[in-house]
Coordinates of C-alpha atoms and ligand atoms in Angstrom, one line a residue:
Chain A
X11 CA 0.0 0.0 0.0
X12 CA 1.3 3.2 -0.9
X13 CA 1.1 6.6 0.6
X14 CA 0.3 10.1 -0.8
X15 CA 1.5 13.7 0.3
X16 CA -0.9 16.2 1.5
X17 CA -0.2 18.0 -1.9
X18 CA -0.9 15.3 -3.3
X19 CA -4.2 14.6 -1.8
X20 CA -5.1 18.4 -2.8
X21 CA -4.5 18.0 -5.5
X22 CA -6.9 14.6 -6.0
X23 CA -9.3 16.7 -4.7
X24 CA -9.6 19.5 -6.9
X25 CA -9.2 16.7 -10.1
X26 CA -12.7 15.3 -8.3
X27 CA -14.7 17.7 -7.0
X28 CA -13.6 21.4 -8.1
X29 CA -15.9 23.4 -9.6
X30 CA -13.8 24.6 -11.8
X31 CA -15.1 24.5 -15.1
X32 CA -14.5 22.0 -17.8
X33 CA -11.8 20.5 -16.0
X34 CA -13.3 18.6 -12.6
X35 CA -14.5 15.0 -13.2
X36 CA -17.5 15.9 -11.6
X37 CA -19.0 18.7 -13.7
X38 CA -18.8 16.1 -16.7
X39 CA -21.5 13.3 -14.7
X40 CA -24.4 12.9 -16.9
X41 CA -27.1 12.0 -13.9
X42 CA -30.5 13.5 -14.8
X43 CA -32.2 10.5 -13.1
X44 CA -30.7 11.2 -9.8
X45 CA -29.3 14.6 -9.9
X46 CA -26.3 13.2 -7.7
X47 CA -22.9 14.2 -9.6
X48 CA -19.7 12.0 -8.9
X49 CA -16.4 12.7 -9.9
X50 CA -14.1 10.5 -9.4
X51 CA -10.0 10.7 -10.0
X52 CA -7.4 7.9 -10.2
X53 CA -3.9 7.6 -9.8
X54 CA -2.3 4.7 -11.3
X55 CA 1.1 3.4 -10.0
X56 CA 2.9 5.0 -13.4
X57 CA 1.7 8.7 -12.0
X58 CA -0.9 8.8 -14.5
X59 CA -4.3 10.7 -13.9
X60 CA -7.7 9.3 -15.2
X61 CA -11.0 11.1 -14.3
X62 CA -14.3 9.8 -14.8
X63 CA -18.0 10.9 -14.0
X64 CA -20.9 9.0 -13.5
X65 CA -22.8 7.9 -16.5
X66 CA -26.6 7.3 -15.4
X67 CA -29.2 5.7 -18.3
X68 CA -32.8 5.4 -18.5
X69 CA -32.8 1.5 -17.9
X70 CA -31.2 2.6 -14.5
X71 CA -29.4 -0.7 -14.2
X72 CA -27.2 0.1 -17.0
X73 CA -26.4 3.4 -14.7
X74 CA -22.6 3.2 -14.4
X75 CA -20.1 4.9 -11.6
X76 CA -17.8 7.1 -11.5
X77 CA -15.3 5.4 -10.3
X78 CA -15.6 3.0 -13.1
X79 CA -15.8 5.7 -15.7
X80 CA -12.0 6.3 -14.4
X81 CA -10.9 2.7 -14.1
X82 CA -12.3 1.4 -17.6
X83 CA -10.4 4.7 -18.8
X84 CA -7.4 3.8 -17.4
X85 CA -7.9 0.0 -17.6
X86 CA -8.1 1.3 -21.4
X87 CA -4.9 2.6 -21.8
X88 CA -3.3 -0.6 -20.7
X89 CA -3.2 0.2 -16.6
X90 CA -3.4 -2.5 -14.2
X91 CA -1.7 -1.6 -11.4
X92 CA -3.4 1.7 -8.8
X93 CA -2.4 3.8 -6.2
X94 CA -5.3 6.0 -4.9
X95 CA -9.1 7.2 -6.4
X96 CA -10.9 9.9 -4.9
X97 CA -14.4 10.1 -4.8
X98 CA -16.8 13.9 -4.7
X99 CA -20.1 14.7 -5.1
X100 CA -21.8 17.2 -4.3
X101 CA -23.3 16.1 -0.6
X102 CA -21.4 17.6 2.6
X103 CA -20.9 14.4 3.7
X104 CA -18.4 11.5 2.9
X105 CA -19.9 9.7 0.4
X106 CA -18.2 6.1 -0.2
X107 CA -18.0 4.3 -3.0
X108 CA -20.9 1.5 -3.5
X109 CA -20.8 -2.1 -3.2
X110 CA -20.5 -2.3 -7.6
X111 CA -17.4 0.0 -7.4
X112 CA -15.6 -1.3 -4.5
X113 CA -15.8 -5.7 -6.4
X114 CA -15.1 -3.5 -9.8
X115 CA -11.9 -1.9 -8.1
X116 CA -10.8 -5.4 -6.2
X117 CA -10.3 -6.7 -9.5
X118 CA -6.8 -4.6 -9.5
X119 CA -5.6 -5.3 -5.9
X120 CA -6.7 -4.6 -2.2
X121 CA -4.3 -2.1 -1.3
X122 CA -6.0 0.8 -3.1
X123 CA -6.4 3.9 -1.3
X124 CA -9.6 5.4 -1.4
X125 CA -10.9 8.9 -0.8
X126 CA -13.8 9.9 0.3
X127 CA -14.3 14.2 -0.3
X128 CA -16.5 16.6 0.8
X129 CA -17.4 19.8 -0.6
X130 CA -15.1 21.6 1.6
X131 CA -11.8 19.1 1.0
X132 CA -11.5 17.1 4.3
X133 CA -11.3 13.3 3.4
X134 CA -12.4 10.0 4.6
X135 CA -9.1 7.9 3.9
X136 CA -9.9 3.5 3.9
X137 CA -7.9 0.7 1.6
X138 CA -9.8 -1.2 -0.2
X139 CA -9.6 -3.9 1.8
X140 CA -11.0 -1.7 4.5
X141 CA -14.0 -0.8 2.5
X142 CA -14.2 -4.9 1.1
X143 CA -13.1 -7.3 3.6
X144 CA -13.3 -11.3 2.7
X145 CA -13.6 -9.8 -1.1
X146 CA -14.6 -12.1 -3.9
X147 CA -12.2 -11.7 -6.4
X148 CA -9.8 -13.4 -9.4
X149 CA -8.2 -16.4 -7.0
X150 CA -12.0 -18.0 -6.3
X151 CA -12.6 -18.4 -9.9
X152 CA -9.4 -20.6 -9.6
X153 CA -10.1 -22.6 -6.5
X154 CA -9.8 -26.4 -6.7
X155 CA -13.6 -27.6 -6.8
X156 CA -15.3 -30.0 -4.3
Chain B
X18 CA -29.5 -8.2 14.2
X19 CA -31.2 -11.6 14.5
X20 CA -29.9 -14.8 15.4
X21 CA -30.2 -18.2 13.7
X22 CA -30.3 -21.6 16.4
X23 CA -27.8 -24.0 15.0
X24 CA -30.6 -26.3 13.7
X25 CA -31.7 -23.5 11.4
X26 CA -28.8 -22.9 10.3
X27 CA -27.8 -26.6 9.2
X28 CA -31.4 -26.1 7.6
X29 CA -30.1 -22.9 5.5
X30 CA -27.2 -24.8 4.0
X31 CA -29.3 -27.9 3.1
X32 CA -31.4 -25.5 0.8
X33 CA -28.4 -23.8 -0.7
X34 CA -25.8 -26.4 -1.2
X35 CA -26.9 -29.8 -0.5
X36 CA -26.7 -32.4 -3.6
X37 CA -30.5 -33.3 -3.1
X38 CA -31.5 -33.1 -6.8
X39 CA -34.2 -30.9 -7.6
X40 CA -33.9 -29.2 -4.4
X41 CA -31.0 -27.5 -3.9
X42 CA -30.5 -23.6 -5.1
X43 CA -26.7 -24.4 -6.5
X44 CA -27.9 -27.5 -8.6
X45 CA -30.4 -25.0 -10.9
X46 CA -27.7 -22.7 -11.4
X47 CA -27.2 -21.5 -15.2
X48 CA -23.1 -20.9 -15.3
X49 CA -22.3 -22.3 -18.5
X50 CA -19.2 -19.4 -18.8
X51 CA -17.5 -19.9 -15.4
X52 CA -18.6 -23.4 -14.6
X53 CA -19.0 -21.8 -11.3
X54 CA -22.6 -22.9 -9.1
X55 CA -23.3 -20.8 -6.4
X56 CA -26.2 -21.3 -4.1
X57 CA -28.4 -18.7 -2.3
X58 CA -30.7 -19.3 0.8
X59 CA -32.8 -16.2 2.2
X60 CA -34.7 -15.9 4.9
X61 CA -36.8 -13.2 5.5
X62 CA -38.0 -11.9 8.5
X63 CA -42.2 -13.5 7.3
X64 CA -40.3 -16.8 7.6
X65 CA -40.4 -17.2 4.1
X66 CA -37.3 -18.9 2.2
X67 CA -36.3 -17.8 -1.0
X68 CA -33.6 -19.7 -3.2
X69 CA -31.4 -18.8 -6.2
X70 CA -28.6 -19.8 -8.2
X71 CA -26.5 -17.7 -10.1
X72 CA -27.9 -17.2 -13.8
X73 CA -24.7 -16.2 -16.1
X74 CA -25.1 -14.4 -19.4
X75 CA -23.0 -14.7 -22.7
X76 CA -22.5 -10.6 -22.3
X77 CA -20.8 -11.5 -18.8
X78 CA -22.4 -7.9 -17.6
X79 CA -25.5 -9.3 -17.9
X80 CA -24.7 -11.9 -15.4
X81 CA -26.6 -12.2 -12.5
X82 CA -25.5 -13.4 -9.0
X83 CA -27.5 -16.6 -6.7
X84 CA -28.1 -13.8 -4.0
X85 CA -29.3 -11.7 -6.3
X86 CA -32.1 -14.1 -7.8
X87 CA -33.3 -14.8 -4.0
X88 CA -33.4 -11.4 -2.8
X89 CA -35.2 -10.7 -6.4
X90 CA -37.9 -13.7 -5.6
X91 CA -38.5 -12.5 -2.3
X92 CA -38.9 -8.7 -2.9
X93 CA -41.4 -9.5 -5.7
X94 CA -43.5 -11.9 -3.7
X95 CA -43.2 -8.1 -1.3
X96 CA -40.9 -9.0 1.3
X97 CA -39.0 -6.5 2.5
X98 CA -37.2 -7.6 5.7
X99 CA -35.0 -9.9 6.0
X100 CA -33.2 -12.1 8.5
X101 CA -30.0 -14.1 7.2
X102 CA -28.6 -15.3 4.0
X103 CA -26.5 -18.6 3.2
X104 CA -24.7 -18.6 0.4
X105 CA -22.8 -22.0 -1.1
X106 CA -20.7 -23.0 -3.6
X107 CA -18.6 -26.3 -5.4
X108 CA -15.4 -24.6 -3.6
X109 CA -13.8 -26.2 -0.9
X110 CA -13.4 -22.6 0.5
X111 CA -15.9 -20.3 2.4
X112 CA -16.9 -18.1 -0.9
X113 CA -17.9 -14.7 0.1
X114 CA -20.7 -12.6 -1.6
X115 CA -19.3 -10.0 -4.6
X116 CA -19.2 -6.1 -3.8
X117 CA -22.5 -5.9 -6.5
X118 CA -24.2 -8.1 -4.2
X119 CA -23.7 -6.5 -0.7
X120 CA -24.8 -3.5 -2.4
X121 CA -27.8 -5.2 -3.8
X122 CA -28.5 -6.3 -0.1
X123 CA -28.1 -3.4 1.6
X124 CA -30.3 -1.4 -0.2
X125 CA -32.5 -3.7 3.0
X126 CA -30.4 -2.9 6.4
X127 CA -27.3 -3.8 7.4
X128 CA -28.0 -6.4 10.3
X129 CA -28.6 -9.3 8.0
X130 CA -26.9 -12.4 8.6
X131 CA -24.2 -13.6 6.2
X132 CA -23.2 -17.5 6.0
X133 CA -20.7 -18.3 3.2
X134 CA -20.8 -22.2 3.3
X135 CA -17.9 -24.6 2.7
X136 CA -19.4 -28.0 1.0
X137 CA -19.0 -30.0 4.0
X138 CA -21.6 -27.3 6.0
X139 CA -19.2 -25.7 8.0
X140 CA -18.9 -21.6 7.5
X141 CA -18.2 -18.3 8.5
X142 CA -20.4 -15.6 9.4
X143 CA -20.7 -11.9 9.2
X144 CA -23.2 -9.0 9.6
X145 CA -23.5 -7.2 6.4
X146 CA -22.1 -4.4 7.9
X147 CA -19.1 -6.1 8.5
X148 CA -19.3 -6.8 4.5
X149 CA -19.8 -3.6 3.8
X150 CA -18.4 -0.8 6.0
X151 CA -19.5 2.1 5.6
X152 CA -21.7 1.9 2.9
X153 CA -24.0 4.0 0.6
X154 CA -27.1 3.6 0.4
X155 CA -30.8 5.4 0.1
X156 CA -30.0 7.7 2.9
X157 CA -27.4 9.2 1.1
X158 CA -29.5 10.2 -2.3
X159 CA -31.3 12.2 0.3
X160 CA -28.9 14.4 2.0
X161 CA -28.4 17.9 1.2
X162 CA -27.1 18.8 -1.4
X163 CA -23.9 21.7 -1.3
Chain C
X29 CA -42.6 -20.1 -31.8
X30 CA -45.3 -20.8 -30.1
X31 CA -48.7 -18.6 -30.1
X32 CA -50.8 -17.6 -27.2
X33 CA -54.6 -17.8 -27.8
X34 CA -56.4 -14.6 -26.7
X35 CA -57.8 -16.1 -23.4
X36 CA -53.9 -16.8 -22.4
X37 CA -52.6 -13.0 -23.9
X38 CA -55.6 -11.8 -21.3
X39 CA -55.0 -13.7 -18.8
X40 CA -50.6 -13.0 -19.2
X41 CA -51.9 -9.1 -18.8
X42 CA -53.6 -9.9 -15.6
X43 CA -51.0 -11.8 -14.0
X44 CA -48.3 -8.8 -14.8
X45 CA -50.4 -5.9 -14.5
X46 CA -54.0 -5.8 -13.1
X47 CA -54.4 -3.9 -9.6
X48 CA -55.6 -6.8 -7.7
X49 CA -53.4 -6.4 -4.5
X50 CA -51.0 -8.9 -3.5
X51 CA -51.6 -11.2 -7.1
X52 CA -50.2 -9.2 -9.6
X53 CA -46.2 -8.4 -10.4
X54 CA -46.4 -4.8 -10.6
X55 CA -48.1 -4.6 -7.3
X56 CA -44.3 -5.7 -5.7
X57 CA -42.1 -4.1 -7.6
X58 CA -39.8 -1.9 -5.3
X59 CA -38.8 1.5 -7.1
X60 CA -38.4 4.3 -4.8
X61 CA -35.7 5.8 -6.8
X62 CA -37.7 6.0 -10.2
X63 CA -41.4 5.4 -8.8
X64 CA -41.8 3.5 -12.7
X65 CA -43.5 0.3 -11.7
X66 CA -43.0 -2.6 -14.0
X67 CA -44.1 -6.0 -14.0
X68 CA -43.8 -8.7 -15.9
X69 CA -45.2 -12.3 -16.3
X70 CA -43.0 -15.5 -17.7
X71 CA -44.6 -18.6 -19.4
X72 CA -42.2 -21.3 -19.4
X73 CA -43.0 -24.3 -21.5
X74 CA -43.2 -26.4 -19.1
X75 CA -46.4 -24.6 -18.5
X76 CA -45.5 -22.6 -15.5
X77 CA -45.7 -19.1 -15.0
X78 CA -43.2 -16.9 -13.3
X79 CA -43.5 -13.2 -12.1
X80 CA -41.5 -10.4 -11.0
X81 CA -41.2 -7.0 -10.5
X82 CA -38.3 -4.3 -11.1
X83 CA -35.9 -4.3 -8.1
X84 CA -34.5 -0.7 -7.2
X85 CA -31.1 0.2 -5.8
X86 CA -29.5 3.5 -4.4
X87 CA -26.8 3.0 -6.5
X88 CA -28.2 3.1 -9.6
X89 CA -26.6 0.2 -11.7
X90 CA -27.6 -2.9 -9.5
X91 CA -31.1 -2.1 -10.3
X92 CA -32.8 -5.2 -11.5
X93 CA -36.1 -5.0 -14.2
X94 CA -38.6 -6.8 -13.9
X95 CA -38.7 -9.0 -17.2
X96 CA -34.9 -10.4 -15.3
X97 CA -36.8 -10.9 -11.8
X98 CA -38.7 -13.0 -13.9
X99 CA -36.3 -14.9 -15.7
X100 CA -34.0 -15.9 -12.7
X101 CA -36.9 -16.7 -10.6
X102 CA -37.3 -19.4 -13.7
X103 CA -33.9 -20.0 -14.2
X104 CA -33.5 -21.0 -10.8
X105 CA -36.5 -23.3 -10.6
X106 CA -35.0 -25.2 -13.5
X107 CA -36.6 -23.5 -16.3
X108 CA -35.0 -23.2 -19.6
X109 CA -36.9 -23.2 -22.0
X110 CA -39.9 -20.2 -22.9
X111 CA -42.9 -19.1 -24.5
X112 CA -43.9 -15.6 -23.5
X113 CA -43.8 -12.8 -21.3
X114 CA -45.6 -9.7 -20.8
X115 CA -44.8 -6.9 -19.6
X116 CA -46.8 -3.7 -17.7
X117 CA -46.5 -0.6 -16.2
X118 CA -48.8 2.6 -15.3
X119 CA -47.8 4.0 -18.2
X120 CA -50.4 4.8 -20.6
X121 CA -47.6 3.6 -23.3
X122 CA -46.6 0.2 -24.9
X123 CA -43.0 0.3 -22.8
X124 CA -40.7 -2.2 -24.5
X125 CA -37.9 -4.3 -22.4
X126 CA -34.8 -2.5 -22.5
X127 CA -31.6 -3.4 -24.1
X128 CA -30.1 -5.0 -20.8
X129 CA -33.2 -6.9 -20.6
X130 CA -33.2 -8.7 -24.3
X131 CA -29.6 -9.4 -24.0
X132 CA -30.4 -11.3 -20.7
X133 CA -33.3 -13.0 -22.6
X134 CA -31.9 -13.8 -25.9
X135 CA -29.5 -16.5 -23.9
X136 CA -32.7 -18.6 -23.8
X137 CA -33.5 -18.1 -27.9
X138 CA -34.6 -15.7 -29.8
X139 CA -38.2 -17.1 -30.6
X140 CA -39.6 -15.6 -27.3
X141 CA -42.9 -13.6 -27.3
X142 CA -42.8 -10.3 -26.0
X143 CA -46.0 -8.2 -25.0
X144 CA -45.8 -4.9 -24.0
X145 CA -49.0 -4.5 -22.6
X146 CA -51.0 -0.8 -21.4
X147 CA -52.4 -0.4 -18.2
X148 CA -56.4 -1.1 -20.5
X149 CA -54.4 -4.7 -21.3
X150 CA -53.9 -3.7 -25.3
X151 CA -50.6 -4.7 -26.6
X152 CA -48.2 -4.5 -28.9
X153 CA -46.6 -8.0 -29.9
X154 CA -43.3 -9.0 -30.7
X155 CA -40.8 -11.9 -30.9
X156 CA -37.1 -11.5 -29.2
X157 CA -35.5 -11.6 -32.8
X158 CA -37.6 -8.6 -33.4
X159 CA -36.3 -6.6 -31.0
X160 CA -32.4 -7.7 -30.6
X161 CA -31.6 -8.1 -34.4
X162 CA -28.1 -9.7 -35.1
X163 CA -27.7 -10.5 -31.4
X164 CA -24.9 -11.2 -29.7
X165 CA -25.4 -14.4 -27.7
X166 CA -23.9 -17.8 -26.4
X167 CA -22.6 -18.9 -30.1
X168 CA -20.9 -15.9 -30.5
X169 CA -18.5 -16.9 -27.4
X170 CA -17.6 -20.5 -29.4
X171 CA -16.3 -19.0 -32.8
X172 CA -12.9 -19.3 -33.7
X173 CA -10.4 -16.6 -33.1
X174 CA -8.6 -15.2 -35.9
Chain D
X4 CA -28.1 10.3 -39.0
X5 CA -24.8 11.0 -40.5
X6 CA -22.1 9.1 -43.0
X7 CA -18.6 8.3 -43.0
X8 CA -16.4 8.4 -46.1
X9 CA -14.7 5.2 -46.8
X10 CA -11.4 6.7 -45.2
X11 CA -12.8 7.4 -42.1
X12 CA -14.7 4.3 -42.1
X13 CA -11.5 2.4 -42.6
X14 CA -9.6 4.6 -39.7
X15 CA -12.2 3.5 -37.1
X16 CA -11.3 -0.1 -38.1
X17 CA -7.9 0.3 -37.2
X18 CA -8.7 2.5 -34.7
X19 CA -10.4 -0.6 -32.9
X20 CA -8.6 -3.3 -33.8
X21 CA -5.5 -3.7 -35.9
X22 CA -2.8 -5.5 -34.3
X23 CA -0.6 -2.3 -33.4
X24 CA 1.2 -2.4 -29.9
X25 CA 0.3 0.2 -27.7
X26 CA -2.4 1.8 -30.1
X27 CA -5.7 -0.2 -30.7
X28 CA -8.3 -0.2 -28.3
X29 CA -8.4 -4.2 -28.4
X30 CA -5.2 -4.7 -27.5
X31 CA -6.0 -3.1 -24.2
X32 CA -8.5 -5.1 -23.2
X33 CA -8.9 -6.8 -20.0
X34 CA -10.5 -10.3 -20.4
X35 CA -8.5 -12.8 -18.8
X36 CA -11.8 -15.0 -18.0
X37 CA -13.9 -15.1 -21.3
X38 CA -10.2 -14.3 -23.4
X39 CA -12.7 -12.6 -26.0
X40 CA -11.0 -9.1 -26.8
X41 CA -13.4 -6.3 -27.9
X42 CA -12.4 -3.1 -28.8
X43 CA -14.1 -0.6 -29.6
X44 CA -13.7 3.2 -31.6
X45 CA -16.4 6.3 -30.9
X46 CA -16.8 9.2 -33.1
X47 CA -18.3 12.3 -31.4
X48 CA -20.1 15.0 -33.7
X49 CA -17.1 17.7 -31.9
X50 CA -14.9 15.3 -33.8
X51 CA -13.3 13.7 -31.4
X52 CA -12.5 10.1 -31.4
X53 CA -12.8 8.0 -27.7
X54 CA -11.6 4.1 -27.6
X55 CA -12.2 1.5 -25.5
X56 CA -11.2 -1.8 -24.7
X57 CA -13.7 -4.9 -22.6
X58 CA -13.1 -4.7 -18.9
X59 CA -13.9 -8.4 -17.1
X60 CA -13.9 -8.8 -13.5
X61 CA -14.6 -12.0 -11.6
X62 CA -18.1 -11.1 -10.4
X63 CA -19.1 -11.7 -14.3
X64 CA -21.5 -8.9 -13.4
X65 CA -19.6 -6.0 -12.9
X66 CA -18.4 -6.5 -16.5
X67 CA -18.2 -3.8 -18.3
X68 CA -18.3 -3.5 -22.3
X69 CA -15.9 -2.2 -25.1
X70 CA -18.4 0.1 -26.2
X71 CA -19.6 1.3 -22.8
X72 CA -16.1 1.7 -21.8
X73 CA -15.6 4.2 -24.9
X74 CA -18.5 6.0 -24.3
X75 CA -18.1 6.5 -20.1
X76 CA -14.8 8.2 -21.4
X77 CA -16.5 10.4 -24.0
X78 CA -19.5 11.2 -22.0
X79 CA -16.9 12.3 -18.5
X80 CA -15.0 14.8 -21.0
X81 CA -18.5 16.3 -22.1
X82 CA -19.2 15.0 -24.5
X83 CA -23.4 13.8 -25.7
X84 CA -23.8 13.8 -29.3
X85 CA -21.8 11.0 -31.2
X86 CA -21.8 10.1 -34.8
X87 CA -20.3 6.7 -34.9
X88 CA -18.9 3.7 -33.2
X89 CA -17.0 0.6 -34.4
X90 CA -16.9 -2.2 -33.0
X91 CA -14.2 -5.2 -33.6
X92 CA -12.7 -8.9 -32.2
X93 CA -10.6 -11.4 -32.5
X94 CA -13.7 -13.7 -34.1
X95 CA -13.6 -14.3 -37.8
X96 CA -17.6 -12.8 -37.9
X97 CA -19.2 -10.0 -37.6
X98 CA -19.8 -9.5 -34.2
X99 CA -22.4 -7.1 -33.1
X100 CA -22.9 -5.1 -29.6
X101 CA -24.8 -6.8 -26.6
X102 CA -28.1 -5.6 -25.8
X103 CA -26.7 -3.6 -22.8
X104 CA -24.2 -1.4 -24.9
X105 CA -27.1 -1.1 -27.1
X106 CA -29.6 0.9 -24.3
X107 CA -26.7 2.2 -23.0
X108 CA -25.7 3.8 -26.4
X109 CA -29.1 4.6 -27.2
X110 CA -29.4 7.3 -24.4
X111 CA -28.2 9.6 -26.4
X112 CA -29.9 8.7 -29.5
X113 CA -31.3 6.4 -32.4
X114 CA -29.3 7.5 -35.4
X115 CA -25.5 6.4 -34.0
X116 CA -23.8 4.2 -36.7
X117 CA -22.7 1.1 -35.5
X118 CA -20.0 -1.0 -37.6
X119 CA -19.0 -4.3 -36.7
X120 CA -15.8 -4.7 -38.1
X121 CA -14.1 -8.3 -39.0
X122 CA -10.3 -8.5 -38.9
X123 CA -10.0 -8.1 -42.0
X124 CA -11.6 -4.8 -42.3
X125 CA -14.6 -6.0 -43.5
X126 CA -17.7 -4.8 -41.7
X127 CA -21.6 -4.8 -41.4
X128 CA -23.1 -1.0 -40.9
X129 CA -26.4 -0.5 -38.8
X130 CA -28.4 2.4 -37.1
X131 CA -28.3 2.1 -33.7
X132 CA -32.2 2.1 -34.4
X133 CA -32.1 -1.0 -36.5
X134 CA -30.4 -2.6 -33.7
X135 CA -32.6 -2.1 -30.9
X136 CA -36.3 -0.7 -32.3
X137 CA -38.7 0.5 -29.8
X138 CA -36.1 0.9 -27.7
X139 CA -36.6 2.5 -24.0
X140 CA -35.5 5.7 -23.1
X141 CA -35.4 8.5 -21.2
X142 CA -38.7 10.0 -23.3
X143 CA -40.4 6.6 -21.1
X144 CA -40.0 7.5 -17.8
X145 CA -41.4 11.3 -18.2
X146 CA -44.5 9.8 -19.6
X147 CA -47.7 10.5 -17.6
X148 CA -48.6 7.5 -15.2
X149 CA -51.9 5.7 -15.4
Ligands
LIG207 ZN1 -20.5 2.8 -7.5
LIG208 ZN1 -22.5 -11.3 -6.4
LIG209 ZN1 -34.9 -4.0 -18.5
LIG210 ZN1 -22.0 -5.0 -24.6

């Protein structure tokens, strides 16, 4: 598990959540079902950035995260190994990632660090193995069968 | 949080996983792709039992986990409270539910029980809140907004 | 593909959509999120008839419809093989399955009858091939690589 | 609904799948359990192009498609109007997009080409229309209720 700066973490912040126009993951969601905007931005191990926003749909099971937004980005440009995603919206409270997110971010390893923003900056920190302990992952598709 | 006597609970892993033809959840599972049979056992809170196995789908996305199909049963025959769940599969391992499923779960409190079932019966158990710490859920598409 | 004679297409509209509390599939559907109830009733060929409603979730993408609540309810009684299913909302529209919905269908053939009823039980009629031309499906998964 | 010139029909080809290191969107994906590569090439109407590879994960459900993966990333940079996609595999056939790319595409309209490319450049050309007719949408769920 690695470790970020406190610049650093600024700085994963304002890629999430700032409303700075045209460049913060969350002012790109597409969420008129919900009206809940997620930004979400990912730090793979080679220091590259990916943002993503969440992508809702009509059929709202084919609704898709943010947090998968910026892994199937990243996961896209032939990533597969992460150090840190942090997660806004636009709720003063820490809003973690859900249950779908946390087994679609597993895939990649459980030391992850995840961020959790609020409005104002201050950060709930967690691994992913925090957030998704006795995970189902790769190794039980492998297990030897009864 | 409930509590299941140890007869009961022998009882929840004869519906998921016992090799009873015809009676077992894991023996009607459709998993052509991973050759992987889960089992699901629910219990809601009415007393009713709900089983399901997990239905796979040649776009994998479309793939649909055992828990899934017996929380799906039960919430379309309108139960909406629920006591414990037993999940079981072909792997000598205790086979914890995926992240999409604790989120599917939740959506109904935290306090139900969690079996994960080794084929011999034995297993471990959780709260789903020890699943699935800190989660979000419905609450949180109600806050206020910044 | 089979054909439903008009008593059964009646009676398939009833068991999906009429308002007779605690019979029909709509009645149970959970869907605080988008208050859209669906239902939807599944003949297998073995005769039997299946029901579910849509399955809501705070986060947005493990929402389950109702035509799938259906079909793993089936799936996991040992059903393969169907006939029809109908669908109905309180929409004063012929609302078709979505996309997510045929694909999860179509793995069970493409000769499926689809009814999109209205809430006065008229309907529009389809088969599966109709409505998921040139699908992608469990053949698909067999061909040779180049 | 737009057109491509041959040339630019033959750049999205090898925009999604020729066999270049580092630069097709297949040769990104992430499949290790159904070892079927998608990849898959969007046109926006700004011009821009957005590619994406399959993204598998152990719970088969949390799958996510080529073409969904391409549009998540075109959709969190801003983009909602899109011209065309192309689709292409490892499979000597034209293989076409699942129903759930197909109501996830259609969100943002009927009139998207879709090409499903062979390897050898070949390709079948639809309307997102012809390939999921009386599709839902987000014109269904503002209807008036019964
Ligand atoms: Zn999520
Ligand atoms: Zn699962
Ligand atoms: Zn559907
Ligand atoms: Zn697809």
């Amino acid at each position: 598990t690695g470790k970020l700066t406190p610049e650093f973490e600024k700085e994963l912040f304002t890629l999430a959540a700032q409303e700075n126009p045209g460049s913060a993951a969350k002012d790109r969601s597409y969420s008129p079902y919900s009206n809940f905007r997620v930004g979400a931005a990912l730090i793979a191990k080679s220091g590259n950035i990916y943002l993503g926003g969440n992508v809702e749909n009509a059929s709202y099971g084919a609704t898709r995260c943010a947090e998968q937004t910026a892994f199937q980005k990243a996961i896209s440009e032939g990533e597969r190994r992460f150090l840190a995603v942090g997660v806004a919206t636009d709720t003063d409270a820490f809003i973690s990632p859900c249950g779908v997110c946390r087994q679609f971010m597993v895939e990649y390893g459980k030391g992850l660090l995840v961020y959790n923003f609020k409005p104002d900056g201050t950060f709930k920190k967690y691994t992913l193995q925090e957030l998704l302990p006795d995970s189902f992952g790769p190794e039980d598709l492998d297990r030897p069968r009864d």
